[in-house]
Amino acid sequence: MPQLPTRRGLLFGSAAVSAGALLTACTSNEPKDSKPAADSRPAADDKPGKHVTIGFAGPQADHGWLNAINDNAKSRAKKYSDVTLEITEGSNDTAQQIGQIETLINKKVDVLVVLPADGKALTQVGLKAMRAGIPVVNLDRVFNTPQAYRCWIGGDNYGMGLNAGHYIGEKLKGKANAKVVELAGLDNLELTKQRTQGFDDALRNYPNIRKVARQAAEFTVESGQAKMAQLLQAQSDFDALWNHDDDQGVGALRAIEQAGRDDFLMVGGAGALSALQAIKQDNGVLKATVLYPPTMAASAIDLARALGQGKGVGGLAEFEIPASITLYSAVVDKTNVDQYMPIGFR
């Protein structure tokens, strides 16, 4: 799961509606009846162009979100007749992932897309690729220096917490002495700290709300169930729960059902299909989830193709692809869930 770079990233509305939505923002043509741009550099489009070999290296797909990352990259590459995708097996072992990326460098791929298992540990191999003249699209977990990538695209962990907090705040703003609890992810990950910080910052706008408990899980169904059971035992009365991750949320919901609790509202995180379906059914505690869209991998393929073909970005005044693109953490509830159902991941 991701680590967020500096907040200087370019904020793109709700890029998660579909991978095609971000394509429109990042790589579409100008309308035919628009005036020619001052720049003669073409914007990327779906028409076949120069062939591009894209090397893709990500961590092991041991989580629903990571598996969706791989699926989005593969399906996007298949869309283009001028793209060949060289994809590695994926590993959470940093030395092994470095070796896989070095193999792609030695194969002289045109562009690299890398979601590092550990951004800090893989910075040097990103630098190696860039120095070899291979542009790197750094996906989500950021390298330690911008010199290690040409473009970063990823999610907004702070924004996830912020939007979850504001959603809960608005739902509880009329209730005196409201209490909330938080089921976080892995506390040794920077992303978890950022999600918590955003949540806490949002709650400061609602003086009637107090966070009374926080428990860290491990982004798994089993840990979500165990840690949620502990929260429920320790807190007999609260009004809302924010769960950082929909995969661990499956376990959390099991614990909630086993405890027979339905006296609070729950907000999830990431956008798993199971969560979206539960929100649509609206017969349980889960009322919303905050997206962390895996469609970013499809958009990374679009960006890599554009870089390999020397094309720019349609819809922007600048001649070059941006250095940083931060996706928006949209809140999905029953009012808009149908819009996002197609991108829910298993």
C-alpha positions as a Python dict, from the first residue, in 0.01 Angstrom:
ca = {
    (1, 'M'): (0, 0, 0),
    (2, 'P'): (102, 352, -82),
    (3, 'Q'): (316, 628, 57),
    (4, 'L'): (224, 982, -35),
    (5, 'P'): (474, 1232, -170),
    (6, 'T'): (461, 1601, -97),
    (7, 'R'): (126, 1768, -141),
    (8, 'R'): (257, 1956, -442),
    (9, 'G'): (95, 1690, -663),
    (10, 'L'): (-144, 1806, -930),
    (11, 'L'): (-496, 1739, -801),
    (12, 'F'): (-722, 1583, -1059),
    (13, 'G'): (-1095, 1581, -967),
    (14, 'S'): (-1244, 1237, -923),
    (15, 'A'): (-1016, 1040, -1148),
    (16, 'A'): (-1154, 719, -1012),
    (17, 'V'): (-1481, 712, -1203),
    (18, 'S'): (-1296, 495, -1454),
    (19, 'A'): (-954, 460, -1597),
    (20, 'G'): (-1100, 627, -1903),
    (21, 'A'): (-1193, 931, -1699),
    (22, 'L'): (-831, 1004, -1618),
    (23, 'L'): (-735, 924, -1974),
    (24, 'T'): (-958, 1209, -2081),
    (25, 'A'): (-779, 1441, -1843),
    (26, 'C'): (-430, 1311, -1918),
    (27, 'T'): (-406, 1180, -2270),
    (28, 'S'): (-704, 1272, -2485),
    (29, 'N'): (-708, 1477, -2805),
    (30, 'E'): (-832, 1831, -2821),
    (31, 'P'): (-1180, 1856, -2976),
    (32, 'K'): (-1160, 1863, -3355),
    (33, 'D'): (-1309, 2209, -3375),
    (34, 'S'): (-1066, 2365, -3128),
    (35, 'K'): (-797, 2605, -3239),
    (36, 'P'): (-450, 2456, -3292),
    (37, 'A'): (-224, 2488, -2990),
    (38, 'A'): (87, 2698, -3013),
    (39, 'D'): (286, 2381, -2947),
    (40, 'S'): (316, 2139, -3238),
    (41, 'R'): (376, 1848, -3000),
    (42, 'P'): (84, 1604, -3034),
    (43, 'A'): (-126, 1493, -2741),
    (44, 'A'): (-140, 1122, -2676),
    (45, 'D'): (-445, 944, -2815),
    (46, 'D'): (-576, 599, -2898),
    (47, 'K'): (-445, 600, -3255),
    (48, 'P'): (-150, 364, -3305),
    (49, 'G'): (187, 535, -3303),
    (50, 'K'): (547, 453, -3229),
    (51, 'H'): (578, 114, -3061),
    (52, 'V'): (655, 137, -2688),
    (53, 'T'): (777, -142, -2462),
    (54, 'I'): (672, -69, -2104),
    (55, 'G'): (830, -254, -1814),
    (56, 'F'): (597, -292, -1515),
    (57, 'A'): (723, -387, -1169),
    (58, 'G'): (502, -401, -862),
    (59, 'P'): (492, -575, -527),
    (60, 'Q'): (333, -913, -470),
    (61, 'A'): (-43, -902, -523),
    (62, 'D'): (-128, -1028, -174),
    (63, 'H'): (-409, -777, -124),
    (64, 'G'): (-722, -698, -321),
    (65, 'W'): (-603, -348, -405),
    (66, 'L'): (-262, -466, -528),
    (67, 'N'): (-420, -737, -740),
    (68, 'A'): (-644, -469, -893),
    (69, 'I'): (-334, -260, -966),
    (70, 'N'): (-189, -543, -1174),
    (71, 'D'): (-520, -609, -1350),
    (72, 'N'): (-562, -242, -1441),
    (73, 'A'): (-210, -223, -1585),
    (74, 'K'): (-252, -540, -1794),
    (75, 'S'): (-596, -453, -1930),
    (76, 'R'): (-489, -99, -2017),
    (77, 'A'): (-181, -216, -2206),
    (78, 'K'): (-394, -461, -2408),
    (79, 'K'): (-598, -167, -2531),
    (80, 'Y'): (-304, -37, -2733),
    (81, 'S'): (-171, -219, -3039),
    (82, 'D'): (149, -15, -3013),
    (83, 'V'): (231, -121, -2653),
    (84, 'T'): (413, -429, -2529),
    (85, 'L'): (396, -482, -2152),
    (86, 'E'): (685, -659, -1983),
    (87, 'I'): (545, -736, -1638),
    (88, 'T'): (740, -888, -1350),
    (89, 'E'): (607, -1151, -1113),
    (90, 'G'): (593, -903, -825),
    (91, 'S'): (764, -933, -491),
    (92, 'N'): (759, -784, -142),
    (93, 'D'): (1129, -866, -110),
    (94, 'T'): (1310, -544, -199),
    (95, 'A'): (1625, -717, -324),
    (96, 'Q'): (1419, -939, -553),
    (97, 'Q'): (1219, -645, -688),
    (98, 'I'): (1539, -450, -751),
    (99, 'G'): (1670, -749, -947),
    (100, 'Q'): (1349, -764, -1151),
    (101, 'I'): (1374, -394, -1236),
    (102, 'E'): (1741, -427, -1327),
    (103, 'T'): (1643, -707, -1567),
    (104, 'L'): (1393, -471, -1732),
    (105, 'I'): (1663, -203, -1756),
    (106, 'N'): (1900, -453, -1921),
    (107, 'K'): (1626, -542, -2168),
    (108, 'K'): (1627, -172, -2260),
    (109, 'V'): (1253, -120, -2221),
    (110, 'D'): (1137, 222, -2340),
    (111, 'V'): (963, 325, -2017),
    (112, 'L'): (935, 179, -1668),
    (113, 'V'): (628, 182, -1444),
    (114, 'V'): (725, 96, -1087),
    (115, 'L'): (512, 53, -777),
    (116, 'P'): (790, -15, -525),
    (117, 'A'): (738, -248, -233),
    (118, 'D'): (945, 10, -44),
    (119, 'G'): (999, 350, -205),
    (120, 'K'): (1307, 434, 0),
    (121, 'A'): (1476, 100, -64),
    (122, 'L'): (1414, 111, -439),
    (123, 'T'): (1520, 471, -499),
    (124, 'Q'): (1863, 373, -629),
    (125, 'V'): (1726, 144, -897),
    (126, 'G'): (1489, 421, -1006),
    (127, 'L'): (1790, 650, -1037),
    (128, 'K'): (1972, 380, -1235),
    (129, 'A'): (1689, 360, -1487),
    (130, 'M'): (1667, 737, -1527),
    (131, 'R'): (2044, 761, -1578),
    (132, 'A'): (2016, 490, -1843),
    (133, 'G'): (1773, 714, -2030),
    (134, 'I'): (1464, 513, -1938),
    (135, 'P'): (1190, 742, -1802),
    (136, 'V'): (1024, 608, -1488),
    (137, 'V'): (658, 647, -1395),
    (138, 'N'): (662, 608, -1016),
    (139, 'L'): (329, 458, -914),
    (140, 'D'): (191, 546, -572),
    (141, 'R'): (466, 457, -322),
    (142, 'V'): (711, 734, -385),
    (143, 'F'): (1087, 717, -427),
    (144, 'N'): (1299, 929, -194),
    (145, 'T'): (1399, 1176, -464),
    (146, 'P'): (1223, 1318, -772),
    (147, 'Q'): (1545, 1242, -962),
    (148, 'A'): (1442, 874, -954),
    (149, 'Y'): (1128, 928, -1163),
    (150, 'R'): (997, 1137, -1450),
    (151, 'C'): (636, 1134, -1330),
    (152, 'W'): (467, 1028, -1008),
    (153, 'I'): (100, 928, -1003),
    (154, 'G'): (-80, 801, -696),
    (155, 'G'): (-342, 842, -429),
    (156, 'D'): (-391, 1094, -152),
    (157, 'N'): (-363, 926, 186),
    (158, 'Y'): (-402, 1249, 383),
    (159, 'G'): (-702, 1333, 167),
    (160, 'M'): (-859, 995, 243),
    (161, 'G'): (-853, 1069, 615),
    (162, 'L'): (-962, 1428, 562),
    (163, 'N'): (-1263, 1334, 350),
    (164, 'A'): (-1361, 1047, 581),
    (165, 'G'): (-1347, 1284, 876),
    (166, 'H'): (-1556, 1550, 707),
    (167, 'Y'): (-1816, 1295, 596),
    (168, 'I'): (-1852, 1162, 950),
    (169, 'G'): (-1842, 1514, 1090),
    (170, 'E'): (-2132, 1625, 875),
    (171, 'K'): (-2334, 1317, 967),
    (172, 'L'): (-2280, 1377, 1340),
    (173, 'K'): (-2270, 1755, 1358),
    (174, 'G'): (-2612, 1772, 1520),
    (175, 'K'): (-2528, 1523, 1793),
    (176, 'A'): (-2389, 1641, 2125),
    (177, 'N'): (-2085, 1459, 2265),
    (178, 'A'): (-2050, 1232, 1963),
    (179, 'K'): (-1782, 964, 1979),
    (180, 'V'): (-1585, 807, 1695),
    (181, 'V'): (-1335, 521, 1673),
    (182, 'E'): (-1072, 443, 1411),
    (183, 'L'): (-954, 109, 1270),
    (184, 'A'): (-622, 200, 1109),
    (185, 'G'): (-386, 1, 888),
    (186, 'L'): (-23, -86, 954),
    (187, 'D'): (125, 171, 1189),
    (188, 'N'): (478, 126, 1053),
    (189, 'L'): (367, 262, 715),
    (190, 'E'): (378, 635, 650),
    (191, 'L'): (48, 612, 463),
    (192, 'T'): (-130, 501, 782),
    (193, 'K'): (4, 802, 970),
    (194, 'Q'): (-111, 1032, 689),
    (195, 'R'): (-462, 884, 685),
    (196, 'T'): (-489, 928, 1061),
    (197, 'Q'): (-354, 1282, 1043),
    (198, 'G'): (-608, 1381, 779),
    (199, 'F'): (-889, 1226, 984),
    (200, 'D'): (-781, 1407, 1301),
    (201, 'D'): (-745, 1738, 1118),
    (202, 'A'): (-1098, 1708, 979),
    (203, 'L'): (-1247, 1628, 1320),
    (204, 'R'): (-1102, 1951, 1459),
    (205, 'N'): (-1375, 2128, 1263),
    (206, 'Y'): (-1641, 1951, 1472),
    (207, 'P'): (-1601, 2037, 1840),
    (208, 'N'): (-1895, 1811, 1931),
    (209, 'I'): (-1700, 1502, 1819),
    (210, 'R'): (-1430, 1320, 2013),
    (211, 'K'): (-1220, 1026, 1895),
    (212, 'V'): (-1227, 781, 2185),
    (213, 'A'): (-1027, 487, 2048),
    (214, 'R'): (-791, 383, 1771),
    (215, 'Q'): (-672, 33, 1684),
    (216, 'A'): (-419, -59, 1413),
    (217, 'A'): (-483, -367, 1199),
    (218, 'E'): (-278, -513, 913),
    (219, 'F'): (-485, -470, 596),
    (220, 'T'): (-610, -829, 611),
    (221, 'V'): (-953, -979, 673),
    (222, 'E'): (-823, -1171, 975),
    (223, 'S'): (-660, -870, 1139),
    (224, 'G'): (-964, -655, 1070),
    (225, 'Q'): (-1189, -903, 1246),
    (226, 'A'): (-959, -946, 1546),
    (227, 'K'): (-886, -579, 1599),
    (228, 'M'): (-1246, -474, 1547),
    (229, 'A'): (-1357, -728, 1806),
    (230, 'Q'): (-1115, -567, 2051),
    (231, 'L'): (-1252, -221, 1973),
    (232, 'L'): (-1609, -336, 2025),
    (233, 'Q'): (-1522, -494, 2359),
    (234, 'A'): (-1345, -180, 2478),
    (235, 'Q'): (-1606, 67, 2348),
    (236, 'S'): (-1965, -12, 2430),
    (237, 'D'): (-2094, 317, 2293),
    (238, 'F'): (-1978, 518, 1991),
    (239, 'D'): (-2140, 685, 1692),
    (240, 'A'): (-1906, 628, 1398),
    (241, 'L'): (-1616, 413, 1283),
    (242, 'W'): (-1360, 494, 1018),
    (243, 'N'): (-1186, 187, 879),
    (244, 'H'): (-879, 262, 664),
    (245, 'D'): (-910, -35, 429),
    (246, 'D'): (-1201, -226, 276),
    (247, 'D'): (-1015, -559, 274),
    (248, 'Q'): (-969, -551, 651),
    (249, 'G'): (-1320, -407, 661),
    (250, 'V'): (-1459, -745, 554),
    (251, 'G'): (-1327, -884, 882),
    (252, 'A'): (-1440, -579, 1075),
    (253, 'L'): (-1795, -627, 949),
    (254, 'R'): (-1786, -991, 1059),
    (255, 'A'): (-1686, -884, 1410),
    (256, 'I'): (-1961, -621, 1414),
    (257, 'E'): (-2222, -877, 1304),
    (258, 'Q'): (-2102, -1132, 1560),
    (259, 'A'): (-2129, -866, 1832),
    (260, 'G'): (-2482, -780, 1719),
    (261, 'R'): (-2396, -410, 1691),
    (262, 'D'): (-2578, -173, 1459),
    (263, 'D'): (-2575, 145, 1666),
    (264, 'F'): (-2315, 340, 1465),
    (265, 'L'): (-2222, 426, 1107),
    (266, 'M'): (-1909, 297, 936),
    (267, 'V'): (-1695, 456, 664),
    (268, 'G'): (-1446, 238, 475),
    (269, 'G'): (-1145, 305, 259),
    (270, 'A'): (-1015, 216, -90),
    (271, 'G'): (-1329, 109, -282),
    (272, 'A'): (-1357, -271, -280),
    (273, 'L'): (-1653, -412, -471),
    (274, 'S'): (-1786, -581, -159),
    (275, 'A'): (-1794, -246, 19),
    (276, 'L'): (-1969, -74, -272),
    (277, 'Q'): (-2229, -351, -285),
    (278, 'A'): (-2294, -321, 90),
    (279, 'I'): (-2331, 56, 57),
    (280, 'K'): (-2580, 10, -227),
    (281, 'Q'): (-2784, -244, -28),
    (282, 'D'): (-2785, -1, 267),
    (283, 'N'): (-2893, -261, 521),
    (284, 'G'): (-2594, -249, 756),
    (285, 'V'): (-2357, -13, 935),
    (286, 'L'): (-2135, 53, 629),
    (287, 'K'): (-2264, 377, 478),
    (288, 'A'): (-1968, 507, 275),
    (289, 'T'): (-1612, 441, 161),
    (290, 'V'): (-1335, 681, 59),
    (291, 'L'): (-1168, 584, -268),
    (292, 'Y'): (-803, 502, -325),
    (293, 'P'): (-850, 403, -689),
    (294, 'P'): (-639, 124, -841),
    (295, 'T'): (-725, 275, -1180),
    (296, 'M'): (-408, 477, -1121),
    (297, 'A'): (-220, 181, -1274),
    (298, 'A'): (-414, 213, -1598),
    (299, 'S'): (-339, 583, -1602),
    (300, 'A'): (30, 507, -1538),
    (301, 'I'): (29, 295, -1855),
    (302, 'D'): (-127, 587, -2045),
    (303, 'L'): (143, 820, -1916),
    (304, 'A'): (420, 572, -1994),
    (305, 'R'): (293, 529, -2350),
    (306, 'A'): (279, 906, -2397),
    (307, 'L'): (634, 942, -2264),
    (308, 'G'): (759, 665, -2492),
    (309, 'Q'): (597, 826, -2794),
    (310, 'G'): (717, 1175, -2707),
    (311, 'K'): (364, 1305, -2678),
    (312, 'G'): (218, 1555, -2439),
    (313, 'V'): (-100, 1571, -2235),
    (314, 'G'): (-427, 1680, -2388),
    (315, 'G'): (-622, 1945, -2201),
    (316, 'L'): (-324, 2117, -2037),
    (317, 'A'): (-145, 2430, -2150),
    (318, 'E'): (196, 2288, -2063),
    (319, 'F'): (394, 2104, -2329),
    (320, 'E'): (512, 1827, -2099),
    (321, 'I'): (353, 1554, -1889),
    (322, 'P'): (328, 1677, -1527),
    (323, 'A'): (589, 1569, -1274),
    (324, 'S'): (321, 1470, -1024),
    (325, 'I'): (-46, 1372, -1038),
    (326, 'T'): (-243, 1316, -718),
    (327, 'L'): (-577, 1139, -749),
    (328, 'Y'): (-877, 1263, -554),
    (329, 'S'): (-1018, 1058, -265),
    (330, 'A'): (-1387, 1070, -349),
    (331, 'V'): (-1644, 969, -88),
    (332, 'V'): (-1889, 708, -216),
    (333, 'D'): (-2223, 661, -42),
    (334, 'K'): (-2568, 548, -154),
    (335, 'T'): (-2623, 873, -344),
    (336, 'N'): (-2344, 806, -596),
    (337, 'V'): (-2245, 440, -556),
    (338, 'D'): (-2381, 335, -896),
    (339, 'Q'): (-2135, 572, -1062),
    (340, 'Y'): (-1837, 400, -899),
    (341, 'M'): (-1955, 38, -903),
    (342, 'P'): (-1768, -44, -1229),
    (343, 'I'): (-1429, 25, -1066),
    (344, 'G'): (-1487, -168, -743),
    (345, 'F'): (-1208, -422, -701),
    (346, 'R'): (-1236, -778, -567),
}
